[in-house]
Coordinates of N, CA and C in Angstrom, one line a residue:
X1 N 33.5 34.9 45.7 CA 32.8 35.1 46.9 C 32.0 36.2 47.5
X2 N 30.7 36.2 47.5 CA 29.9 37.2 48.0 C 30.2 37.5 49.5
X3 N 29.9 38.8 50.1 CA 30.1 38.9 51.7 C 28.6 38.9 52.0
X4 N 28.2 38.7 53.3 CA 26.4 39.1 53.1 C 25.7 39.7 53.0
X5 N 26.2 41.2 53.1 CA 25.5 42.4 52.8 C 24.9 42.3 51.7
X6 N 26.2 42.2 50.8 CA 26.1 42.2 49.4 C 25.0 41.0 48.7
X7 N 25.0 39.9 49.2 CA 24.2 38.8 49.5 C 22.8 39.1 49.9
X8 N 22.6 40.0 50.8 CA 21.0 40.7 50.9 C 20.8 41.6 50.6
X9 N 21.7 42.6 49.9 CA 21.1 43.6 48.8 C 20.6 42.7 47.6
X10 N 21.7 41.4 46.8 CA 21.0 40.7 45.9 C 19.6 40.3 45.4
X11 N 19.3 39.5 47.0 CA 18.2 39.3 47.3 C 17.1 40.2 47.3
X12 N 17.3 41.1 48.0 CA 16.5 42.2 48.3 C 15.5 42.6 47.3
X13 N 16.8 42.9 46.0 CA 16.5 43.5 44.9 C 15.9 42.1 44.4
X14 N 15.6 41.1 44.6 CA 14.8 39.8 44.1 C 13.6 40.0 44.4
X15 N 13.4 40.5 45.6 CA 12.1 40.6 46.5 C 11.1 41.4 46.1
X16 N 12.0 42.9 45.8 CA 11.2 43.7 45.5 C 9.8 43.4 44.4
X17 N 10.1 43.1 42.8 CA 8.9 42.8 42.4 C 7.8 41.8 42.8
X18 N 8.5 41.3 43.3 CA 7.0 40.2 44.6 C 6.6 41.3 45.6
X19 N 7.0 42.5 46.0 CA 6.9 42.9 47.4 C 5.6 43.9 47.1
X20 N 4.2 43.3 46.9 CA 3.4 44.0 46.5 C 2.7 45.0 47.0
X21 N 2.7 44.7 48.9 CA 2.6 45.6 49.9 C 3.5 46.8 50.2
X22 N 4.5 46.6 49.1 CA 5.5 47.3 50.0 C 6.1 47.8 51.0
X23 N 6.1 46.6 51.8 CA 6.8 46.6 53.1 C 8.2 46.4 52.9
X24 N 8.6 46.9 54.2 CA 10.0 47.3 54.4 C 11.0 46.1 54.8
X25 N 12.0 45.4 54.1 CA 12.4 44.6 54.0 C 13.9 44.5 55.0
X26 N 13.9 44.0 55.8 CA 14.7 43.8 56.3 C 15.1 42.1 56.9
X27 N 15.9 41.7 58.2 CA 16.6 40.6 57.9 C 15.4 39.6 58.6
X28 N 14.8 40.3 59.4 CA 13.7 39.6 60.3 C 12.4 39.4 59.3
X29 N 12.1 40.2 58.4 CA 10.8 39.9 57.2 C 10.9 38.6 57.3
X30 N 9.4 38.3 57.2 CA 9.2 36.9 57.1 C 8.0 37.2 55.9
X31 N 8.2 35.8 54.8 CA 8.1 35.6 53.9 C 6.3 35.6 53.8
X32 N 5.3 34.6 55.1 CA 4.4 34.2 54.7 C 3.4 35.5 55.4
X33 N 4.5 35.5 56.9 CA 3.7 36.9 57.6 C 3.6 38.4 57.0
X34 N 5.0 39.0 57.0 CA 5.4 40.4 56.7 C 4.7 40.5 55.1
X35 N 5.0 39.7 54.5 CA 5.2 39.8 53.0 C 3.9 39.6 52.2
X36 N 3.6 38.5 53.1 CA 1.7 38.3 53.0 C 2.0 37.2 51.5
X37 N 2.9 36.1 51.4 CA 3.1 35.5 50.0 C 2.2 34.2 50.1
X38 N 1.8 33.9 49.3 CA 0.7 32.3 49.2 C 1.8 31.6 48.3
X39 N 1.6 30.5 48.5 CA 2.4 29.3 47.7 C 2.9 29.5 46.2
X40 N 2.1 30.1 45.8 CA 2.3 30.3 44.0 C 3.2 31.4 44.1
X41 N 3.2 32.7 44.6 CA 4.2 33.4 44.7 C 5.5 32.9 45.4
X42 N 5.7 31.8 46.6 CA 7.1 31.6 46.7 C 7.6 30.4 45.4
X43 N 6.9 29.8 45.2 CA 7.4 29.0 44.1 C 7.8 30.0 42.9
X44 N 7.5 31.1 42.8 CA 8.0 31.9 41.3 C 9.1 32.7 41.9
X45 N 8.9 33.0 43.4 CA 10.6 33.7 43.9 C 11.5 32.5 43.9
X46 N 11.2 31.6 44.7 CA 12.2 30.6 44.6 C 13.1 30.3 43.3
X47 N 12.0 30.2 42.2 CA 12.7 30.0 40.8 C 13.7 30.9 40.3
X48 N 13.5 32.1 40.7 CA 13.7 33.4 40.7 C 15.2 33.3 41.1
X49 N 15.2 32.9 42.6 CA 16.4 33.0 43.0 C 17.4 31.9 42.5
X50 N 16.9 30.7 42.2 CA 17.7 29.5 42.0 C 17.8 29.7 40.9
X51 N 17.4 30.9 39.7 CA 17.7 30.7 38.2 C 19.2 32.0 38.5
X52 N 18.7 33.0 39.4 CA 19.4 34.3 39.5 C 21.3 33.7 40.1
X53 N 20.9 32.9 41.2 CA 22.3 32.3 41.6 C 22.9 30.7 41.1
X54 N 22.1 30.4 40.4 CA 22.7 29.0 39.5 C 22.1 28.0 40.5
X55 N 21.6 27.9 41.5 CA 21.6 27.0 42.2 C 20.1 26.2 42.7
X56 N 20.0 25.3 43.4 CA 18.6 24.5 43.6 C 18.6 24.6 45.1
X57 N 17.4 24.8 45.6 CA 16.9 25.2 47.1 C 16.2 24.0 47.0
X58 N 16.2 22.7 47.8 CA 15.2 21.9 48.0 C 14.2 22.3 48.9
X59 N 13.2 21.2 48.6 CA 11.9 21.7 49.5 C 12.0 21.5 50.8
X60 N 12.6 20.4 51.4 CA 13.4 20.5 52.7 C 13.7 21.8 53.4
X61 N 14.9 22.3 52.4 CA 15.6 23.5 52.8 C 14.4 24.9 52.7
X62 N 13.5 24.9 51.8 CA 12.7 25.8 51.8 C 11.5 25.6 52.9
X63 N 10.9 24.8 53.2 CA 10.4 24.4 54.3 C 10.8 25.4 55.9
X64 N 12.5 25.3 55.8 CA 13.0 25.9 56.5 C 13.1 27.5 56.8
X65 N 13.2 27.8 55.6 CA 13.8 29.3 55.6 C 12.1 30.2 55.6
X66 N 11.7 30.9 56.8 CA 11.0 31.8 57.3 C 10.8 33.3 56.9
X67 N 12.5 33.8 57.3 CA 13.0 35.3 56.9 C 13.7 35.2 55.9
X68 N 14.1 36.6 55.6 CA 15.3 37.1 54.7 C 16.4 36.5 55.6
X69 N 16.4 36.7 56.6 CA 18.1 36.7 57.0 C 18.6 34.8 57.1
X70 N 17.5 34.1 56.8 CA 17.6 32.5 56.7 C 18.2 32.6 55.2
X71 N 16.8 33.3 54.6 CA 17.2 32.9 52.7 C 18.6 33.1 52.8
X72 N 19.4 34.9 53.2 CA 20.5 35.0 52.9 C 21.4 33.8 53.4
X73 N 21.3 33.5 54.6 CA 22.5 32.5 54.8 C 22.2 31.2 53.8
X74 N 20.9 30.6 53.9 CA 21.1 29.5 52.7 C 21.5 29.6 51.5
X75 N 21.3 30.8 50.7 CA 21.6 31.0 49.1 C 23.5 31.3 49.4
X76 N 23.7 32.1 50.4 CA 25.2 32.0 50.6 C 26.2 30.5 50.9
X77 N 25.2 30.2 51.5 CA 26.2 28.7 51.6 C 26.0 27.6 50.4
X78 N 24.7 27.6 49.7 CA 24.4 27.1 48.5 C 25.2 27.3 47.6
X79 N 25.8 28.8 47.7 CA 26.6 29.4 46.7 C 28.0 29.1 46.5
X80 N 28.6 28.7 48.0 CA 30.2 28.6 48.4 C 29.9 26.7 48.2
X81 N 29.5 26.3 48.0 CA 29.1 24.6 47.8 C 30.0 24.7 46.2

């Protein structure tokens, strides 16, 4: 079982290669607004997260995730299942 700060650190590490703008990543960092990711980048990133954690993030869930904190919560929940 991973605690929330560990999960945040792991996901932040996965975000880094996609963080072309060098944005400071925190809980409230948004993917569309702050990181300026387009839909293709989001798809690539989601695939990376799914592979790294051996989970599936449904399209419905993806639509609800707007910032890093929400992603941390979602992945924590999915990996605990």
